[in-house]
mmCIF file of N, CA, C and O in Angstrom:
data_model
loop_
_atom_site.group_PDB
_atom_site.id
_atom_site.type_symbol
_atom_site.label_atom_id
_atom_site.label_comp_id
_atom_site.label_asym_id
_atom_site.label_seq_id
_atom_site.Cartn_x
_atom_site.Cartn_y
_atom_site.Cartn_z
ATOM 1 N N MET A 1266 -84.465 -36.604 -49.984
ATOM 2 C CA MET A 1266 -83.799 -35.998 -51.026
ATOM 3 C C MET A 1266 -84.566 -34.767 -51.659
ATOM 4 O O MET A 1266 -84.280 -34.144 -52.670
ATOM 5 N N ALA A 1267 -85.835 -34.379 -51.032
ATOM 6 C CA ALA A 1267 -86.698 -33.293 -51.562
ATOM 7 C C ALA A 1267 -85.926 -31.984 -51.384
ATOM 8 O O ALA A 1267 -86.434 -31.146 -52.226
ATOM 9 N N ASP A 1268 -85.032 -31.961 -50.651
ATOM 10 C CA ASP A 1268 -84.468 -30.508 -50.310
ATOM 11 C C ASP A 1268 -83.201 -30.287 -51.362
ATOM 12 O O ASP A 1268 -82.470 -29.336 -51.163
ATOM 13 N N MET A 1269 -82.757 -31.459 -51.918
ATOM 14 C CA MET A 1269 -81.617 -31.306 -52.880
ATOM 15 C C MET A 1269 -81.986 -30.995 -54.325
ATOM 16 O O MET A 1269 -83.157 -31.779 -54.973
ATOM 17 N N SER A 1270 -81.507 -29.978 -54.922
ATOM 18 C CA SER A 1270 -81.960 -29.811 -56.491
ATOM 19 C C SER A 1270 -80.990 -30.358 -57.547
ATOM 20 O O SER A 1270 -80.044 -30.697 -57.031
ATOM 21 N N PRO A 1271 -81.495 -30.362 -58.677
ATOM 22 C CA PRO A 1271 -80.451 -30.796 -59.721
ATOM 23 C C PRO A 1271 -79.324 -29.962 -59.748
ATOM 24 O O PRO A 1271 -77.937 -30.465 -59.804
ATOM 25 N N ILE A 1272 -79.394 -28.691 -59.283
ATOM 26 C CA ILE A 1272 -78.088 -27.755 -59.282
ATOM 27 C C ILE A 1272 -77.081 -28.219 -58.225
ATOM 28 O O ILE A 1272 -76.059 -27.992 -58.379
ATOM 29 N N ASP A 1273 -77.544 -28.639 -57.028
ATOM 30 C CA ASP A 1273 -77.065 -29.121 -55.959
ATOM 31 C C ASP A 1273 -75.986 -30.084 -56.473
ATOM 32 O O ASP A 1273 -74.902 -30.311 -56.209
ATOM 33 N N VAL A 1274 -76.806 -31.287 -57.224
ATOM 34 C CA VAL A 1274 -76.152 -32.434 -57.647
ATOM 35 C C VAL A 1274 -74.781 -31.782 -58.407
ATOM 36 O O VAL A 1274 -73.654 -32.579 -58.506
ATOM 37 N N GLN A 1275 -74.924 -31.122 -59.517
ATOM 38 C CA GLN A 1275 -74.180 -30.511 -60.492
ATOM 39 C C GLN A 1275 -73.069 -30.069 -59.701
ATOM 40 O O GLN A 1275 -71.823 -30.208 -60.018
ATOM 41 N N LYS A 1276 -73.300 -29.204 -58.749
ATOM 42 C CA LYS A 1276 -71.941 -28.414 -57.938
ATOM 43 C C LYS A 1276 -71.375 -29.680 -57.223
ATOM 44 O O LYS A 1276 -70.139 -29.721 -57.117
ATOM 45 N N SER A 1277 -71.908 -30.688 -56.791
ATOM 46 C CA SER A 1277 -71.361 -31.771 -55.891
ATOM 47 C C SER A 1277 -70.345 -32.538 -57.013
ATOM 48 O O SER A 1277 -69.379 -32.914 -56.436
ATOM 49 N N LEU A 1278 -70.598 -32.649 -58.111
ATOM 50 C CA LEU A 1278 -69.926 -33.135 -59.174
ATOM 51 C C LEU A 1278 -69.079 -32.325 -59.962
ATOM 52 O O LEU A 1278 -68.756 -33.008 -61.038
ATOM 53 N N LYS A 1279 -68.901 -31.303 -59.428
ATOM 54 C CA LYS A 1279 -67.890 -30.398 -60.555
ATOM 55 C C LYS A 1279 -66.632 -30.662 -60.960
ATOM 56 O O LYS A 1279 -65.961 -31.370 -59.783
ATOM 57 N N GLY A 1280 -66.182 -30.811 -61.981
ATOM 58 C CA GLY A 1280 -65.074 -31.329 -62.571
ATOM 59 C C GLY A 1280 -65.195 -32.725 -63.131
ATOM 60 O O GLY A 1280 -64.092 -33.347 -63.578
ATOM 61 N N ALA A 1281 -66.232 -33.405 -62.804
ATOM 62 C CA ALA A 1281 -66.399 -34.630 -63.297
ATOM 63 C C ALA A 1281 -66.365 -34.994 -64.913
ATOM 64 O O ALA A 1281 -66.829 -34.152 -65.497
ATOM 65 N N GLU A 1282 -65.631 -36.091 -65.134
ATOM 66 C CA GLU A 1282 -65.266 -36.466 -66.628
ATOM 67 C C GLU A 1282 -66.145 -37.679 -67.016
ATOM 68 O O GLU A 1282 -65.948 -38.611 -66.335
ATOM 69 N N TYR A 1283 -67.149 -37.356 -67.919
ATOM 70 C CA TYR A 1283 -68.001 -38.703 -68.208
ATOM 71 C C TYR A 1283 -67.414 -39.302 -69.672
ATOM 72 O O TYR A 1283 -66.958 -38.418 -70.244
ATOM 73 N N PRO A 1284 -67.568 -40.791 -69.857
ATOM 74 C CA PRO A 1284 -68.207 -41.485 -68.766
ATOM 75 C C PRO A 1284 -67.364 -41.571 -67.506
ATOM 76 O O PRO A 1284 -66.169 -41.773 -67.654
ATOM 77 N N ALA A 1285 -68.022 -41.963 -66.429
ATOM 78 C CA ALA A 1285 -67.398 -41.858 -65.198
ATOM 79 C C ALA A 1285 -67.687 -43.163 -64.421
ATOM 80 O O ALA A 1285 -68.949 -43.657 -64.283
ATOM 81 N N LYS A 1286 -66.948 -43.458 -63.820
ATOM 82 C CA LYS A 1286 -67.175 -44.831 -62.923
ATOM 83 C C LYS A 1286 -67.927 -44.393 -61.512
ATOM 84 O O LYS A 1286 -67.592 -43.169 -61.051
ATOM 85 N N ARG A 1287 -68.544 -45.228 -61.012
ATOM 86 C CA ARG A 1287 -69.280 -44.998 -59.867
ATOM 87 C C ARG A 1287 -68.504 -44.400 -58.667
ATOM 88 O O ARG A 1287 -68.663 -43.271 -57.936
ATOM 89 N N ASP A 1288 -67.439 -45.268 -58.225
ATOM 90 C CA ASP A 1288 -66.586 -44.854 -57.427
ATOM 91 C C ASP A 1288 -66.045 -43.463 -57.438
ATOM 92 O O ASP A 1288 -65.505 -42.677 -56.497
ATOM 93 N N ASP A 1289 -65.420 -43.489 -58.581
ATOM 94 C CA ASP A 1289 -65.029 -41.922 -59.067
ATOM 95 C C ASP A 1289 -65.655 -40.780 -58.559
ATOM 96 O O ASP A 1289 -65.308 -39.695 -58.188
ATOM 97 N N LEU A 1290 -67.084 -40.907 -59.054
ATOM 98 C CA LEU A 1290 -68.010 -39.923 -58.630
ATOM 99 C C LEU A 1290 -68.608 -39.957 -57.308
ATOM 100 O O LEU A 1290 -68.193 -38.647 -56.729
ATOM 101 N N VAL A 1291 -68.468 -40.843 -56.437
ATOM 102 C CA VAL A 1291 -68.570 -40.785 -55.020
ATOM 103 C C VAL A 1291 -67.229 -40.015 -54.682
ATOM 104 O O VAL A 1291 -67.472 -39.174 -53.578
ATOM 105 N N SER A 1292 -66.109 -40.490 -54.943
ATOM 106 C CA SER A 1292 -64.922 -40.002 -54.496
ATOM 107 C C SER A 1292 -65.079 -38.049 -54.715
ATOM 108 O O SER A 1292 -64.766 -37.291 -53.789
ATOM 109 N N LEU A 1293 -65.436 -37.956 -55.828
ATOM 110 C CA LEU A 1293 -65.352 -36.399 -56.437
ATOM 111 C C LEU A 1293 -66.633 -35.706 -55.635
ATOM 112 O O LEU A 1293 -66.105 -34.540 -55.075
ATOM 113 N N ALA A 1294 -67.525 -36.358 -55.445
ATOM 114 C CA ALA A 1294 -68.578 -35.621 -54.559
ATOM 115 C C ALA A 1294 -68.162 -35.443 -53.355
ATOM 116 O O ALA A 1294 -68.535 -34.389 -52.394
ATOM 117 N N GLN A 1295 -67.648 -36.568 -52.604
ATOM 118 C CA GLN A 1295 -67.082 -36.219 -51.170
ATOM 119 C C GLN A 1295 -65.955 -35.410 -50.976
ATOM 120 O O GLN A 1295 -65.915 -34.163 -50.183
ATOM 121 N N ASN A 1296 -65.142 -35.049 -52.198
ATOM 122 C CA ASN A 1296 -64.064 -34.068 -52.330
ATOM 123 C C ASN A 1296 -64.775 -32.762 -52.647
ATOM 124 O O ASN A 1296 -64.203 -31.724 -51.991
ATOM 125 N N ASN A 1297 -65.941 -32.599 -53.002
ATOM 126 C CA ASN A 1297 -66.564 -31.176 -53.401
ATOM 127 C C ASN A 1297 -67.508 -30.848 -52.340
ATOM 128 O O ASN A 1297 -68.150 -30.075 -52.182
ATOM 129 N N GLY A 1298 -67.360 -31.642 -50.971
ATOM 130 C CA GLY A 1298 -68.234 -31.347 -49.942
ATOM 131 C C GLY A 1298 -69.590 -31.639 -50.103
ATOM 132 O O GLY A 1298 -70.735 -31.005 -49.515
ATOM 133 N N ALA A 1299 -70.178 -32.819 -50.759
ATOM 134 C CA ALA A 1299 -71.521 -32.998 -50.914
ATOM 135 C C ALA A 1299 -72.389 -33.427 -49.831
ATOM 136 O O ALA A 1299 -71.451 -34.131 -49.169
ATOM 137 N N ASP A 1300 -73.611 -33.283 -49.924
ATOM 138 C CA ASP A 1300 -74.489 -33.640 -48.847
ATOM 139 C C ASP A 1300 -74.301 -35.346 -48.549
ATOM 140 O O ASP A 1300 -74.126 -35.998 -49.666
ATOM 141 N N GLU A 1301 -74.329 -35.972 -47.403
ATOM 142 C CA GLU A 1301 -74.402 -37.322 -47.407
ATOM 143 C C GLU A 1301 -75.334 -38.055 -48.045
ATOM 144 O O GLU A 1301 -75.011 -39.305 -48.411
ATOM 145 N N ALA A 1302 -76.583 -37.498 -48.136
ATOM 146 C CA ALA A 1302 -77.609 -38.359 -48.969
ATOM 147 C C ALA A 1302 -77.271 -38.504 -50.356
ATOM 148 O O ALA A 1302 -77.641 -39.429 -50.951
ATOM 149 N N LEU A 1303 -76.772 -37.537 -51.203
ATOM 150 C CA LEU A 1303 -76.085 -37.548 -52.260
ATOM 151 C C LEU A 1303 -75.105 -38.921 -52.394
ATOM 152 O O LEU A 1303 -75.219 -39.559 -53.372
ATOM 153 N N VAL A 1304 -73.901 -38.608 -51.625
ATOM 154 C CA VAL A 1304 -72.920 -39.582 -51.757
ATOM 155 C C VAL A 1304 -73.560 -41.017 -51.358
ATOM 156 O O VAL A 1304 -73.066 -41.953 -52.030
ATOM 157 N N SER A 1305 -74.562 -41.246 -50.345
ATOM 158 C CA SER A 1305 -75.042 -42.824 -50.248
ATOM 159 C C SER A 1305 -75.995 -42.732 -51.469
ATOM 160 O O SER A 1305 -75.794 -44.206 -51.927
ATOM 161 N N LYS A 1306 -76.669 -42.102 -52.093
ATOM 162 C CA LYS A 1306 -77.262 -42.382 -53.180
ATOM 163 C C LYS A 1306 -76.240 -43.004 -54.331
ATOM 164 O O LYS A 1306 -76.721 -43.816 -55.161
ATOM 165 N N LEU A 1307 -75.180 -42.090 -54.607
ATOM 166 C CA LEU A 1307 -74.252 -42.448 -55.666
ATOM 167 C C LEU A 1307 -73.509 -43.890 -55.107
ATOM 168 O O LEU A 1307 -73.437 -44.734 -56.122
ATOM 169 N N ARG A 1308 -73.206 -43.986 -53.985
ATOM 170 C CA ARG A 1308 -72.534 -45.154 -53.530
ATOM 171 C C ARG A 1308 -73.535 -46.403 -53.772
ATOM 172 O O ARG A 1308 -72.817 -47.659 -54.180
ATOM 173 N N ASP A 1309 -74.756 -46.498 -53.483
ATOM 174 C CA ASP A 1309 -75.743 -47.592 -53.601
ATOM 175 C C ASP A 1309 -76.210 -47.651 -54.998
ATOM 176 O O ASP A 1309 -77.186 -48.631 -55.087
ATOM 177 N N ALA A 1310 -75.664 -46.895 -55.977
ATOM 178 C CA ALA A 1310 -76.568 -46.907 -57.281
ATOM 179 C C ALA A 1310 -76.015 -48.320 -57.876
ATOM 180 O O ALA A 1310 -75.211 -49.027 -57.693
ATOM 181 N N PRO A 1311 -77.113 -48.847 -58.600
ATOM 182 C CA PRO A 1311 -77.108 -49.848 -59.344
ATOM 183 C C PRO A 1311 -75.931 -49.935 -60.528
ATOM 184 O O PRO A 1311 -75.403 -51.170 -60.886
ATOM 185 N N ALA A 1312 -75.520 -48.866 -61.007
ATOM 186 C CA ALA A 1312 -74.449 -48.700 -62.234
ATOM 187 C C ALA A 1312 -73.325 -48.669 -61.626
ATOM 188 O O ALA A 1312 -73.063 -47.951 -60.783
ATOM 189 N N ASP A 1313 -72.342 -49.321 -62.540
ATOM 190 C CA ASP A 1313 -71.135 -49.027 -62.296
ATOM 191 C C ASP A 1313 -70.599 -47.971 -62.799
ATOM 192 O O ASP A 1313 -69.249 -47.549 -62.508
ATOM 193 N N ARG A 1314 -71.266 -47.362 -63.931
ATOM 194 C CA ARG A 1314 -70.769 -46.226 -64.833
ATOM 195 C C ARG A 1314 -71.549 -45.701 -65.281
ATOM 196 O O ARG A 1314 -73.026 -45.986 -65.427
ATOM 197 N N PHE A 1315 -71.561 -44.271 -65.106
ATOM 198 C CA PHE A 1315 -72.582 -43.286 -65.576
ATOM 199 C C PHE A 1315 -71.992 -42.568 -66.956
ATOM 200 O O PHE A 1315 -70.916 -42.125 -66.848
ATOM 201 N N ASP A 1316 -72.828 -42.493 -67.937
ATOM 202 C CA ASP A 1316 -72.516 -42.050 -69.305
ATOM 203 C C ASP A 1316 -72.466 -40.270 -69.401
ATOM 204 O O ASP A 1316 -71.855 -39.572 -70.141
ATOM 205 N N GLY A 1317 -73.240 -39.562 -68.461
ATOM 206 C CA GLY A 1317 -73.172 -38.374 -68.380
ATOM 207 C C GLY A 1317 -74.149 -37.874 -67.088
ATOM 208 O O GLY A 1317 -74.812 -38.789 -66.216
ATOM 209 N N PRO A 1318 -74.326 -36.623 -66.835
ATOM 210 C CA PRO A 1318 -75.058 -35.934 -65.745
ATOM 211 C C PRO A 1318 -76.544 -36.384 -65.445
ATOM 212 O O PRO A 1318 -77.158 -36.838 -64.665
ATOM 213 N N ASN A 1319 -77.209 -36.688 -66.772
ATOM 214 C CA ASN A 1319 -78.648 -37.409 -66.756
ATOM 215 C C ASN A 1319 -78.647 -38.587 -66.167
ATOM 216 O O ASN A 1319 -79.715 -38.798 -65.328
ATOM 217 N N ASP A 1320 -77.794 -39.502 -66.293
ATOM 218 C CA ASP A 1320 -77.698 -40.888 -65.486
ATOM 219 C C ASP A 1320 -77.584 -40.328 -64.126
ATOM 220 O O ASP A 1320 -78.217 -41.404 -63.366
ATOM 221 N N VAL A 1321 -76.973 -39.723 -63.727
ATOM 222 C CA VAL A 1321 -76.734 -39.343 -62.295
ATOM 223 C C VAL A 1321 -78.011 -38.850 -61.686
ATOM 224 O O VAL A 1321 -78.476 -39.279 -60.482
ATOM 225 N N GLN A 1322 -78.720 -37.961 -62.368
ATOM 226 C CA GLN A 1322 -80.091 -37.261 -61.950
ATOM 227 C C GLN A 1322 -80.944 -38.654 -61.861
ATOM 228 O O GLN A 1322 -81.778 -38.347 -60.722
ATOM 229 N N LYS A 1323 -81.145 -39.166 -62.625
ATOM 230 C CA LYS A 1323 -81.981 -40.407 -62.723
ATOM 231 C C LYS A 1323 -81.810 -41.245 -61.425
ATOM 232 O O LYS A 1323 -82.736 -41.685 -60.858
ATOM 233 N N VAL A 1324 -80.347 -41.559 -60.908
ATOM 234 C CA VAL A 1324 -80.189 -42.140 -59.748
ATOM 235 C C VAL A 1324 -80.796 -41.562 -58.407
ATOM 236 O O VAL A 1324 -81.047 -42.046 -57.433
ATOM 237 N N VAL A 1325 -80.065 -40.147 -58.504
ATOM 238 C CA VAL A 1325 -80.303 -39.285 -57.314
ATOM 239 C C VAL A 1325 -81.579 -39.132 -57.091
ATOM 240 O O VAL A 1325 -82.074 -39.280 -55.972
ATOM 241 N N PHE A 1326 -82.528 -38.959 -58.201
ATOM 242 C CA PHE A 1326 -83.795 -38.641 -57.848
ATOM 243 C C PHE A 1326 -84.807 -39.557 -58.167
ATOM 244 O O PHE A 1326 -86.147 -39.585 -58.330
ATOM 245 N N ASP A 1327 -84.357 -40.725 -58.071
ATOM 246 C CA ASP A 1327 -85.141 -42.065 -58.568
ATOM 247 C C ASP A 1327 -86.059 -42.060 -59.756
ATOM 248 O O ASP A 1327 -87.245 -42.340 -59.775
ATOM 249 N N ASN A 1328 -85.564 -41.650 -60.897
ATOM 250 C CA ASN A 1328 -86.036 -41.309 -62.386
ATOM 251 C C ASN A 1328 -85.637 -42.405 -63.152
ATOM 252 O O ASN A 1328 -85.223 -41.990 -64.281
ATOM 253 N N SER A 1329 -86.352 -43.586 -62.869
ATOM 254 C CA SER A 1329 -85.577 -44.608 -63.706
ATOM 255 C C SER A 1329 -86.406 -44.554 -65.133
ATOM 256 O O SER A 1329 -86.747 -44.371 -66.060
#
């Protein structure tokens, strides 16, 4: 995940409305052409719901 930036994550989730369900974010990321590493991180996230972009960043970059 070292080559992915927070801006890449934001672009991959463009159009997301929060709070958002994990599965909705996975689908959105796939539809936006996200890197498979990001999609996998979202799919494997322990949370079922994200309250905002900061929650997503924590999961993607392992910043608990």
